[in-house]
Short mmCIF file of C-alpha atoms and ligand atoms in Angstrom, two decimals:
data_model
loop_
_atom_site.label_atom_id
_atom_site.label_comp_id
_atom_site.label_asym_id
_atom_site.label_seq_id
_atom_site.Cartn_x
_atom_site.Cartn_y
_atom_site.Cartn_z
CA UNK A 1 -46.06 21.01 4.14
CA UNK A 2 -43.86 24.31 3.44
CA UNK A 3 -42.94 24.99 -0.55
CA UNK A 4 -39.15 23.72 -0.80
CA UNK A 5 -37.24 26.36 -1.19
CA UNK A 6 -35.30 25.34 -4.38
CA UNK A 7 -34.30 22.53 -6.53
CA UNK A 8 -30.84 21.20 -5.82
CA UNK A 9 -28.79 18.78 -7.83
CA UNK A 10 -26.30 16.64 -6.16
CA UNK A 11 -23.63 14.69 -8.05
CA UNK A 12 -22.39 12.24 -5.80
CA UNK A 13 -23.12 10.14 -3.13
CA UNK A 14 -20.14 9.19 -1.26
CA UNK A 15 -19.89 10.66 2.55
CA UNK A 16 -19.13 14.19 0.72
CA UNK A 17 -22.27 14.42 -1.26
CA UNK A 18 -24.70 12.81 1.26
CA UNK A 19 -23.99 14.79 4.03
CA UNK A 20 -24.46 17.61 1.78
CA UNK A 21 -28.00 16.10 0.55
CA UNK A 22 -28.87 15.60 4.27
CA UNK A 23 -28.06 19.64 4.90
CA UNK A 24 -29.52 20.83 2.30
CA UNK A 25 -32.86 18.90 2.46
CA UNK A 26 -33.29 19.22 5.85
CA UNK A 27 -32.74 23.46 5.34
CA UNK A 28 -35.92 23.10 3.23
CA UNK A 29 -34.29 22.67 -0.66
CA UNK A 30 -36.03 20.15 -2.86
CA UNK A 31 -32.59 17.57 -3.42
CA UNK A 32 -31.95 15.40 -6.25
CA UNK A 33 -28.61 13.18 -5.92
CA UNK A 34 -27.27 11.51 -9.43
CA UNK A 35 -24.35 9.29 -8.48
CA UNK A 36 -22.97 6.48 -10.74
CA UNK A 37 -22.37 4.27 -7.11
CA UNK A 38 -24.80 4.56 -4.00
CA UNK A 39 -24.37 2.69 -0.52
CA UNK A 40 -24.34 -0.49 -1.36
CA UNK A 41 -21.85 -0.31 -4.27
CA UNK A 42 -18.47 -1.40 -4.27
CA UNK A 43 -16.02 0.54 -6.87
CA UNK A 44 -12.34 1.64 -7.10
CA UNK A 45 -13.89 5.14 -8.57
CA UNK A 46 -15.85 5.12 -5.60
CA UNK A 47 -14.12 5.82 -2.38
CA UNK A 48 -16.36 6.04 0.44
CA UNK A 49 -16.79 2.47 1.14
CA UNK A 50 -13.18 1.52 1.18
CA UNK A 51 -12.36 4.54 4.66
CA UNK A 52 -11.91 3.19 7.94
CA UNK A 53 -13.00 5.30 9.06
CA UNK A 54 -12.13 7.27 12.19
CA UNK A 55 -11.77 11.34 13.05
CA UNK A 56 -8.19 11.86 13.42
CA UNK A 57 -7.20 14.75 12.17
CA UNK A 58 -4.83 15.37 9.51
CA UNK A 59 -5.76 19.60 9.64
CA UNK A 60 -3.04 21.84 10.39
CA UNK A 61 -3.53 25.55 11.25
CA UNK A 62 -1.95 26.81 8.29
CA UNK A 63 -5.26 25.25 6.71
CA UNK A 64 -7.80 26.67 9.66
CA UNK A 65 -11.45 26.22 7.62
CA UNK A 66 -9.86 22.10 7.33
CA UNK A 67 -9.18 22.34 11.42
CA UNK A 68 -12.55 23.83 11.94
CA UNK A 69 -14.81 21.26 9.64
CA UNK A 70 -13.05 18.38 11.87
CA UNK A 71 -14.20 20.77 15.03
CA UNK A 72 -17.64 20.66 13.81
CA UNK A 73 -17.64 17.32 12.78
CA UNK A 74 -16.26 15.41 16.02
CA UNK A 75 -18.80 18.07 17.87
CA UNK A 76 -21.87 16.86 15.59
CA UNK A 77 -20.92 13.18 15.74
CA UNK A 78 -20.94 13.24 19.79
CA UNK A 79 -24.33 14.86 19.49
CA UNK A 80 -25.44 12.29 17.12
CA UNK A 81 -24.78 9.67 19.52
CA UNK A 82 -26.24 11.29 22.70
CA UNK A 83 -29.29 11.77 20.78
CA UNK A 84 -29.33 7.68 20.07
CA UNK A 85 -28.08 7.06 23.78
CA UNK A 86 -31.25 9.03 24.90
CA UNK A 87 -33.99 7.43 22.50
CA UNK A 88 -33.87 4.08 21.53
CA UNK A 89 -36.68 4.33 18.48
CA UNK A 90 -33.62 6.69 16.26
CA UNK A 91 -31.98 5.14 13.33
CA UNK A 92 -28.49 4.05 13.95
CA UNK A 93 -25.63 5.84 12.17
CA UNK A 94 -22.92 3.11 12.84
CA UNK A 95 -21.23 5.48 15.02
CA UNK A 96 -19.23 5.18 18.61
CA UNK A 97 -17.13 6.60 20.93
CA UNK A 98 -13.82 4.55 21.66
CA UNK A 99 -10.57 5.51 23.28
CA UNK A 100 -8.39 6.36 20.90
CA UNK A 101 -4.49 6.06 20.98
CA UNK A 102 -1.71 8.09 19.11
CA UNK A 103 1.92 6.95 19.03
CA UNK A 104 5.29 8.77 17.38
CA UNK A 105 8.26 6.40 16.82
CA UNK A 106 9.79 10.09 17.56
CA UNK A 107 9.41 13.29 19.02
CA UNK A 108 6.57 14.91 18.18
CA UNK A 109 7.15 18.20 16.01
CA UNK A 110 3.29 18.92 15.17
CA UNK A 111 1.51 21.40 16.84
CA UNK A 112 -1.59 19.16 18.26
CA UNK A 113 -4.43 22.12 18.32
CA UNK A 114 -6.96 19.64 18.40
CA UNK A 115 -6.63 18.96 22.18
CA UNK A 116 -8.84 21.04 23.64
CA UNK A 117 -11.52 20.03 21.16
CA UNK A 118 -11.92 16.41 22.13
CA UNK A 119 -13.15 14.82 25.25
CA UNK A 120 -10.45 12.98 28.18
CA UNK A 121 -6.83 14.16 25.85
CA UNK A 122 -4.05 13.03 27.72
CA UNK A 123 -0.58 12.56 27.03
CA UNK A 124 0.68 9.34 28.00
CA UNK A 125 3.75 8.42 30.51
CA UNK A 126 5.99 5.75 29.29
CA UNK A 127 5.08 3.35 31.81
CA UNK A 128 1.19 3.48 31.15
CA UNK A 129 -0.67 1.46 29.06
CA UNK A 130 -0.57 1.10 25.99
CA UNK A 131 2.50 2.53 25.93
CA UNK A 132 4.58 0.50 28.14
CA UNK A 133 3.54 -2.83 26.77
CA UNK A 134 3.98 -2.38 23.09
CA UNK A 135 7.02 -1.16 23.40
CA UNK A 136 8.02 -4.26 26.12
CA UNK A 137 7.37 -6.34 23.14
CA UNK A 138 9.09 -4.50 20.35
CA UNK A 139 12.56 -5.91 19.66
CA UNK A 140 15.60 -3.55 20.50
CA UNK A 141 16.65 -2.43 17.16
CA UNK A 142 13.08 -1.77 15.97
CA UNK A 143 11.81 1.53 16.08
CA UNK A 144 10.10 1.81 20.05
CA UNK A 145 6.69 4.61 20.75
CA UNK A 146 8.62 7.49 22.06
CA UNK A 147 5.70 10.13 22.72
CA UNK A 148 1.88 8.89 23.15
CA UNK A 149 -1.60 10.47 23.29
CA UNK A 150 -4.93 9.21 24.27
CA UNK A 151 -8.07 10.97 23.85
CA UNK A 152 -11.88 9.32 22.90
CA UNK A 153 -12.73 9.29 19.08
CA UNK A 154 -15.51 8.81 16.97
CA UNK A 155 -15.33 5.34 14.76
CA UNK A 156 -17.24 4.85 11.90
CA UNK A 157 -19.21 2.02 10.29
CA UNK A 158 -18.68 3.10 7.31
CA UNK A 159 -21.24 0.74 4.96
CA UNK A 160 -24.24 1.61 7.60
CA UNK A 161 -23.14 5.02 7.84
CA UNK A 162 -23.56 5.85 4.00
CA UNK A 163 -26.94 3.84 4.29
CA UNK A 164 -28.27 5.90 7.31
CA UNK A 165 -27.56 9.27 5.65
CA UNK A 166 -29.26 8.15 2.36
CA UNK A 167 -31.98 7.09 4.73
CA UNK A 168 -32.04 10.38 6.29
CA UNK A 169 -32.03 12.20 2.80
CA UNK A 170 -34.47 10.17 1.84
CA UNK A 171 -37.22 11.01 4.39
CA UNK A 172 -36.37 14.54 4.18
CA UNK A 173 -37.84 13.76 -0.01
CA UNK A 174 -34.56 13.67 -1.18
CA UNK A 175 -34.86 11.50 -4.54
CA UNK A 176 -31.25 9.12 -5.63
CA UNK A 177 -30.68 8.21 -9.12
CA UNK A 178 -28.37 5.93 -9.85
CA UNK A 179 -26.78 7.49 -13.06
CA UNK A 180 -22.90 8.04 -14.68
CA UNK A 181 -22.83 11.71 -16.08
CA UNK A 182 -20.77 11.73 -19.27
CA UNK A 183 -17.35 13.66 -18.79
CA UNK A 184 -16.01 13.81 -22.16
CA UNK A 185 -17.63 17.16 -23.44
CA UNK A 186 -16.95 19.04 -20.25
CA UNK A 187 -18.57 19.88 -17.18
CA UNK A 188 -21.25 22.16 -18.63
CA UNK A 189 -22.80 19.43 -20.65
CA UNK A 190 -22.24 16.84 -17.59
CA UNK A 191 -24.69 19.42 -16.00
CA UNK A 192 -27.72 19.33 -18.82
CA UNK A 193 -27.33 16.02 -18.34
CA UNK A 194 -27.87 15.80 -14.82
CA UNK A 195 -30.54 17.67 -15.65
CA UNK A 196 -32.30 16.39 -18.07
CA UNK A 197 -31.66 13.05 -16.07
CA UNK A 198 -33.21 14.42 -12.95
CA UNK A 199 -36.38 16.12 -15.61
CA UNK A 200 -37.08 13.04 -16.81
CA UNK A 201 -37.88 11.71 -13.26
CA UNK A 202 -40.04 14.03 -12.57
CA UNK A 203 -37.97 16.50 -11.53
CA UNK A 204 -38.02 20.17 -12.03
CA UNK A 205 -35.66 22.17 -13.63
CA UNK A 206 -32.33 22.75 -11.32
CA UNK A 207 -31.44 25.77 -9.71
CA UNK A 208 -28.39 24.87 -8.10
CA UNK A 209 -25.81 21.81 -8.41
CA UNK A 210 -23.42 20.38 -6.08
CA UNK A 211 -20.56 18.59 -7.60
CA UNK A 212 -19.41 15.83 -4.85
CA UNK A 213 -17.60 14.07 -7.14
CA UNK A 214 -14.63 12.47 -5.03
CA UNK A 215 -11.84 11.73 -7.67
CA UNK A 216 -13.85 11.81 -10.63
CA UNK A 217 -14.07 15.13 -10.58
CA UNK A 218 -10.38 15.18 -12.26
CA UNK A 219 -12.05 14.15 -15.30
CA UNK A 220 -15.94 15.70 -14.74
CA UNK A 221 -14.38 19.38 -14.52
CA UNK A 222 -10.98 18.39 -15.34
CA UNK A 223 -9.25 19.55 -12.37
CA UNK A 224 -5.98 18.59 -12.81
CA UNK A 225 -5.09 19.24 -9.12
CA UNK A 226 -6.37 16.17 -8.15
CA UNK A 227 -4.45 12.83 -7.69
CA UNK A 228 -4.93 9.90 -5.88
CA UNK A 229 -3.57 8.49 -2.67
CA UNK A 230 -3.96 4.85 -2.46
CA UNK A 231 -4.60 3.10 0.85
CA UNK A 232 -4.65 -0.46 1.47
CA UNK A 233 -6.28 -2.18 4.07
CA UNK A 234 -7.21 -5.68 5.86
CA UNK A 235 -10.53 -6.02 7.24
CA UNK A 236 -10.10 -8.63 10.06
CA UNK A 237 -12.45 -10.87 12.83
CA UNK A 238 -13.25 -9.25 16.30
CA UNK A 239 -13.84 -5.73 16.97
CA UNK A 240 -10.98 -4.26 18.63
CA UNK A 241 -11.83 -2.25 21.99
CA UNK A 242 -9.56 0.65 21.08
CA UNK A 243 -8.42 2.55 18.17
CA UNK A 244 -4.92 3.36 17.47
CA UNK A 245 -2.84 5.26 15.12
CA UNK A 246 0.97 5.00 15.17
CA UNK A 247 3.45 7.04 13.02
CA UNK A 248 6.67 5.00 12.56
CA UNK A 249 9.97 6.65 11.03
CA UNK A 250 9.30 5.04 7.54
CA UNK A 251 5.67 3.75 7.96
CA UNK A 252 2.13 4.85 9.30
CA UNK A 253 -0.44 1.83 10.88
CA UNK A 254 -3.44 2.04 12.19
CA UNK A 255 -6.22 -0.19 14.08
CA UNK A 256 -10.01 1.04 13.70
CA UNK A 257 -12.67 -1.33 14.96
CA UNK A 258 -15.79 -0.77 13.03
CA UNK A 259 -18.53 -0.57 15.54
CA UNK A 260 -21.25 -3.12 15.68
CA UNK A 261 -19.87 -5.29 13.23
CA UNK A 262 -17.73 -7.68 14.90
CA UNK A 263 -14.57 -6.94 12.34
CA UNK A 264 -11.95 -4.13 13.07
CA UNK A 265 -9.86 -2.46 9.71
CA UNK A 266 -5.84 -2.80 9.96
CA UNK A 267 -4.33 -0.27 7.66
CA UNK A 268 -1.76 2.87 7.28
CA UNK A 269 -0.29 2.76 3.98
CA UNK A 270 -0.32 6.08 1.59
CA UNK A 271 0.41 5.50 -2.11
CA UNK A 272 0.18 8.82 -3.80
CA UNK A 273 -0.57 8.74 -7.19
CA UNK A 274 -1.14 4.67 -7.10
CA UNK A 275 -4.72 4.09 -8.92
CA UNK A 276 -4.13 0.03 -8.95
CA UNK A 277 -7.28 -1.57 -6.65
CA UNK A 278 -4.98 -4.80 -6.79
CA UNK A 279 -3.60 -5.33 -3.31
CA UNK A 280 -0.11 -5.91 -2.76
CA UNK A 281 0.39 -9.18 -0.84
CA UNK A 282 3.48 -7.81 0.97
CA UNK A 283 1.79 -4.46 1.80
CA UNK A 284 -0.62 -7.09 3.45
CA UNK A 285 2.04 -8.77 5.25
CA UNK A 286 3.63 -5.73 6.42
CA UNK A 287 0.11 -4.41 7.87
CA UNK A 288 -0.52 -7.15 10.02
CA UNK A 289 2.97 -6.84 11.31
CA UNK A 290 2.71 -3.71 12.47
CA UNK A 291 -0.93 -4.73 14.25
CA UNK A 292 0.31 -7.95 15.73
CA UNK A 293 2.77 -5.51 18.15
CA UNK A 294 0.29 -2.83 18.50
CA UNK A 295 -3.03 -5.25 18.87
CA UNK A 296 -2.10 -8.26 19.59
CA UNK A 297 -5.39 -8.97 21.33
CA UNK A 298 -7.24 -9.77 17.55
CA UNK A 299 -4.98 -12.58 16.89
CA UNK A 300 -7.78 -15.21 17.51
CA UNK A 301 -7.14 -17.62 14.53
CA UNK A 302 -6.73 -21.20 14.93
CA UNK A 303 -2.76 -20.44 14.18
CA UNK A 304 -2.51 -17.73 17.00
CA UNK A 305 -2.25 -15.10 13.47
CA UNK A 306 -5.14 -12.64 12.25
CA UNK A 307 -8.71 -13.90 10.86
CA UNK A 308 -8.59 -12.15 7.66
CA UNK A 309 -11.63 -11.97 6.16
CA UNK A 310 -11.05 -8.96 3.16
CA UNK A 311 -8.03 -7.22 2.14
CA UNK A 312 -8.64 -4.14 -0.62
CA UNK A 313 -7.58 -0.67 -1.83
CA UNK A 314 -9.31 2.82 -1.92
CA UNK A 315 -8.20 5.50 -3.56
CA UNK A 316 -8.40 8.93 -1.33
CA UNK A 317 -9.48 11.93 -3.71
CA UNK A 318 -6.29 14.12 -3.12
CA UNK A 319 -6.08 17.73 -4.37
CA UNK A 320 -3.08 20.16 -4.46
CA UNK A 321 -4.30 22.69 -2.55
CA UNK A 322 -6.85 21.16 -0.43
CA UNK A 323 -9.86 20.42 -1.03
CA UNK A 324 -12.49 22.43 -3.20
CA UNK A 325 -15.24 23.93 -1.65
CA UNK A 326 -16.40 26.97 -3.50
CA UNK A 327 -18.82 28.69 -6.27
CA UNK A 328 -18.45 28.68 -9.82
CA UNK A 329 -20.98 29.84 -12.95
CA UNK A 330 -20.28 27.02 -15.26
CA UNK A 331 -22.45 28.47 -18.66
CA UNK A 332 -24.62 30.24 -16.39
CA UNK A 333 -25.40 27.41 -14.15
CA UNK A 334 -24.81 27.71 -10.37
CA UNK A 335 -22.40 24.75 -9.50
CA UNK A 336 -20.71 24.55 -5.57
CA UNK A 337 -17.76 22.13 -5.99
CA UNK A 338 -16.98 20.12 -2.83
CA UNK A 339 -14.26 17.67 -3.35
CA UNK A 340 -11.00 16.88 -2.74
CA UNK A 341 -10.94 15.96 0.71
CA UNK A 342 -8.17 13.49 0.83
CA UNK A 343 -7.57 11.48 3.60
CA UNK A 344 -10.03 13.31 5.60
CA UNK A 345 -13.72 12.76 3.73
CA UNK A 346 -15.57 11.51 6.82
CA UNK A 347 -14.11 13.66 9.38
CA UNK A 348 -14.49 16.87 7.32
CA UNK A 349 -17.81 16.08 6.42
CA UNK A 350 -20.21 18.02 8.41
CA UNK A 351 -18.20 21.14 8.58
CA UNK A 352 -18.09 21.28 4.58
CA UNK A 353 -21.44 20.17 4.05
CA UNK A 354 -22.70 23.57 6.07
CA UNK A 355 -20.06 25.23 4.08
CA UNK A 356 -21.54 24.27 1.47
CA UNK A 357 -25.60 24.66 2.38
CA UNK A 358 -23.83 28.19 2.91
CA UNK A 359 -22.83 28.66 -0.46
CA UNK A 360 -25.38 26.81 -2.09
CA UNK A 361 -28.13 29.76 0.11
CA UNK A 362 -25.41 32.45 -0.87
CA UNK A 363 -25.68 31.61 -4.90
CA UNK A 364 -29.36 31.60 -4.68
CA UNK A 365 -30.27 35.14 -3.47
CA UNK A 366 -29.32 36.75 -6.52
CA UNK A 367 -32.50 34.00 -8.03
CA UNK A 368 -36.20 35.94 -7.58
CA UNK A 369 -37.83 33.83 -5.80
CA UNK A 370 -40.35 32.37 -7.58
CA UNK A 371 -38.00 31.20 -9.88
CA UNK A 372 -36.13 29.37 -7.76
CA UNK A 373 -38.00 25.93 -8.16
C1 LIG B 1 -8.12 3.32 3.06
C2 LIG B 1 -8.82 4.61 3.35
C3 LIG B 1 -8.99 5.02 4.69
C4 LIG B 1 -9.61 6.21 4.98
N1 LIG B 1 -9.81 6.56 6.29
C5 LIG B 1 -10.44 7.73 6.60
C6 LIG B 1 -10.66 8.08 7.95
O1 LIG B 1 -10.31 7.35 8.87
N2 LIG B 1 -11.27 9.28 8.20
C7 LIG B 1 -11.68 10.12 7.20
O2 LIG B 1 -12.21 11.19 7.50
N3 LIG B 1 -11.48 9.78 5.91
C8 LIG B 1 -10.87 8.62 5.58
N4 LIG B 1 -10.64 8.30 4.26
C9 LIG B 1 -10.94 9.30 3.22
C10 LIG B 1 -12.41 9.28 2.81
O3 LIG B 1 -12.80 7.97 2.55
C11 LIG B 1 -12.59 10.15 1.56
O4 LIG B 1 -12.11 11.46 1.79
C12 LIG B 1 -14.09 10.26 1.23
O5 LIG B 1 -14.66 8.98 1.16
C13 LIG B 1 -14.32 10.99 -0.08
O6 LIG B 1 -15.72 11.01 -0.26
P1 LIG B 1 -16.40 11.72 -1.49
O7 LIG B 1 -17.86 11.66 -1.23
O8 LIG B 1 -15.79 13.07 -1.68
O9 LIG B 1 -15.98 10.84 -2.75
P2 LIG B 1 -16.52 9.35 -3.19
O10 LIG B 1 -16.85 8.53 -2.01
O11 LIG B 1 -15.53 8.79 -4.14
O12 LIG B 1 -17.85 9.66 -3.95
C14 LIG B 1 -17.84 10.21 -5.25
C15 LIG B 1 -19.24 10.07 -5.83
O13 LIG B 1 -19.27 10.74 -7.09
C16 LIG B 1 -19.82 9.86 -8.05
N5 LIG B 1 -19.31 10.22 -9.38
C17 LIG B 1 -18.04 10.49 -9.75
N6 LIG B 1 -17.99 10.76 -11.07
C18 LIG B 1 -19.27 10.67 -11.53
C19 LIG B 1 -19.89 10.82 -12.80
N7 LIG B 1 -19.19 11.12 -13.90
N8 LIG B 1 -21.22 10.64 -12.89
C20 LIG B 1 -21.96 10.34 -11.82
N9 LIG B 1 -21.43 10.16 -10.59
C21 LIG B 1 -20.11 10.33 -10.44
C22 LIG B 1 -19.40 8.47 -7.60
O14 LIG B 1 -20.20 7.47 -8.20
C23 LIG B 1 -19.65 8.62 -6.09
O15 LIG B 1 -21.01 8.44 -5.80
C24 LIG B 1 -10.06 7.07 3.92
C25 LIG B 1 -9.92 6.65 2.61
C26 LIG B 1 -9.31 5.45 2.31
C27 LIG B 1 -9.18 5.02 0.88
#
């Protein structure tokens, strides 16, 4: 077996700092991830579990390295599934392919750059379906679908999705601890922690860290760019065949099945700087308005309404100034932040965890090499 190439320390292990574990051990680095939740966990401070999730783009091209992660992720998530389609024996990532619908309550003004990049876009005529029949049963002097998209989109189960890249960490050696890093002395010290943590598992001393941190990392570096965007959602019976997004004049909804799991998430709202994890019941109320005219098809309960079976909040890691990908010397320790990712965690994900393989390679060549372990 080849000699890793060096030790790398990964704080987090939401969709940010997974993928990045995946990278990274799969380039060759010995990777340690220290995470206070892991798949499995369920935690307001831990936002990964509580995405739809879907890719649809929120990148504009004033923010082209945020367009081109969501190129390279929607590009590596079809290849992921071809390779499944063409050998049974793979692990599953809880991805698929749906068709996936866009409507404005109003012209559109955004430039939609994205088009060429995924597969069958088309811009819908306001007699086709969905289209037509949505807006057949919308009430006159509610707010009707006046421009509509269609193109096929990648949905994500998000639960087995964390699992399967932990899995795939894992059998690239990747070693998880479950551990909460202290934040109150700064980040320096969060890092001798980490480790000292990672050290005392047998670990060897770390070369490089990766701070994944989602939200927390307002408080672990003390970014004060970051804030929170709350999102509600209800998780409901009967996996929907479609996805949809629709952006009304005052409100945003949106229908993701999650494949494989015979539920679908209704959602759309965006609190910013909400970090309450109680729902609202009239948020709730309002959601599954909104998807009993756009889906009408999941309302299989015994009272013709919705089969709820969860409703919760997750808190997206927002960040003035997008999201943090970059190099820093913290007290003479190599640290590549990557968080901040908002609203877009899952679909950025591949495209900033090369980024950040990049930088991680980049920060080690001024290391001789046989200290780099
Ligand atoms: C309702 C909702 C819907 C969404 N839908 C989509 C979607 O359709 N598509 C999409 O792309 N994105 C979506 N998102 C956004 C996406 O979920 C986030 O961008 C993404 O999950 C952020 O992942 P992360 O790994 O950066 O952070 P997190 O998942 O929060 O992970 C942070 C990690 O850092 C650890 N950590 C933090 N502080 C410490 C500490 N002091 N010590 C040790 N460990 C620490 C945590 O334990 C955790 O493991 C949605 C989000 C929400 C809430």
């Amino acid at each position: 077996m080849p000699q890793p190439k060096s030790h790398v320390l990964v704080i987090g292990a939401g969709v940010t700092g997974l993928t990045s574990a995946v990278f990274l051990a799969e380039a060759g680095h010995a990777v340690t991830v220290i995470a206070a939740h892991v798949p499995g966990d369920s935690s307001i401070e831990y936002t990964s579990p509580w995405a739809g999730a879907h890719w649809h783009t929120h990148a504009t091209p004033e923010d082209p390295r945020a367009c081109d992660w969501d190129v390279q992720t929607y590009e590596y998530w079809v290849g992921v599934l071809e390779r499944e389609g063409r050998d049974e024996k793979l692990p599953r990532a809880g991805l698929k392919l749906y068709d996936s619908f866009k409507y404005w309550d109003f012209p559109v003004k955004e430039q939609i750059w994205w088009a060429p990049y995924v597969k069958d876009y088309r811009v819908l005529a306001d007699h086709q379906e969905s289209f037509r029949s949505i807006n057949e049963r919308t009430r006159e002097d509610a707010g009707k679908i006046q421009t509509a998209v269609a193109y096929r989109a990648v949905a994500v189960n998000v639960p087995q999705y964390l699992l399967y890249l932990q899995e795939r960490a894992r059998k690239a050696d990747t070693v998880v601890i479950k551990a909460r890093l202290p934040v109150e002395r700064g980040l320096q010290h969060a890092l001798e922690a980490a480790e000292q943590e990672a050290m005392n598992q047998g670990r060897s001393k770390v070369v490089c860290f990766v701070n994944a941190t989602g939200l927390g990392a307002a408080k672990l570096c003390g970014d004060e760019a970051m804030y929170p965007i709350r999102g509600q959602t209800v998780l409901v019976k009967g996996e929907a065949k479609t996805i949809f997004t629709r952006s009304g004049v005052d409100y945003g909804a949106y229908c993701i099945p999650r494949p494989g799991s015979g539920s679908t998430i209704l959602g759309g709202t965006k609190e910013k700087d909400v970090w309450s994890e109680t729902p609202d019941p009239e948020v709730t109320e309002q959601i599954l308005k909104h998807a009993a005219l756009n889906i009408p098809e999941l309302m299989t309960g015994p009272d013709g309404g919705f089969e709820v079976i969860s409703v919760q909040c997750g808190l997206r890691p927002g960040r003035y100034g997008g999201a943090r990908v970059e190099i820093e010397r913290v007290g003479g320790k190599r640290v590549v932040h990557a968080y901040g990712h908002a609203g877009g965690g899952y679909q950025n994900s591949v495209g900033s965890a090369r980024l950040t393989l990049r930088l991680v390679e980049e920060s080690l060549a001024s290391v001789p090499v046989g200290a780099r372990l």
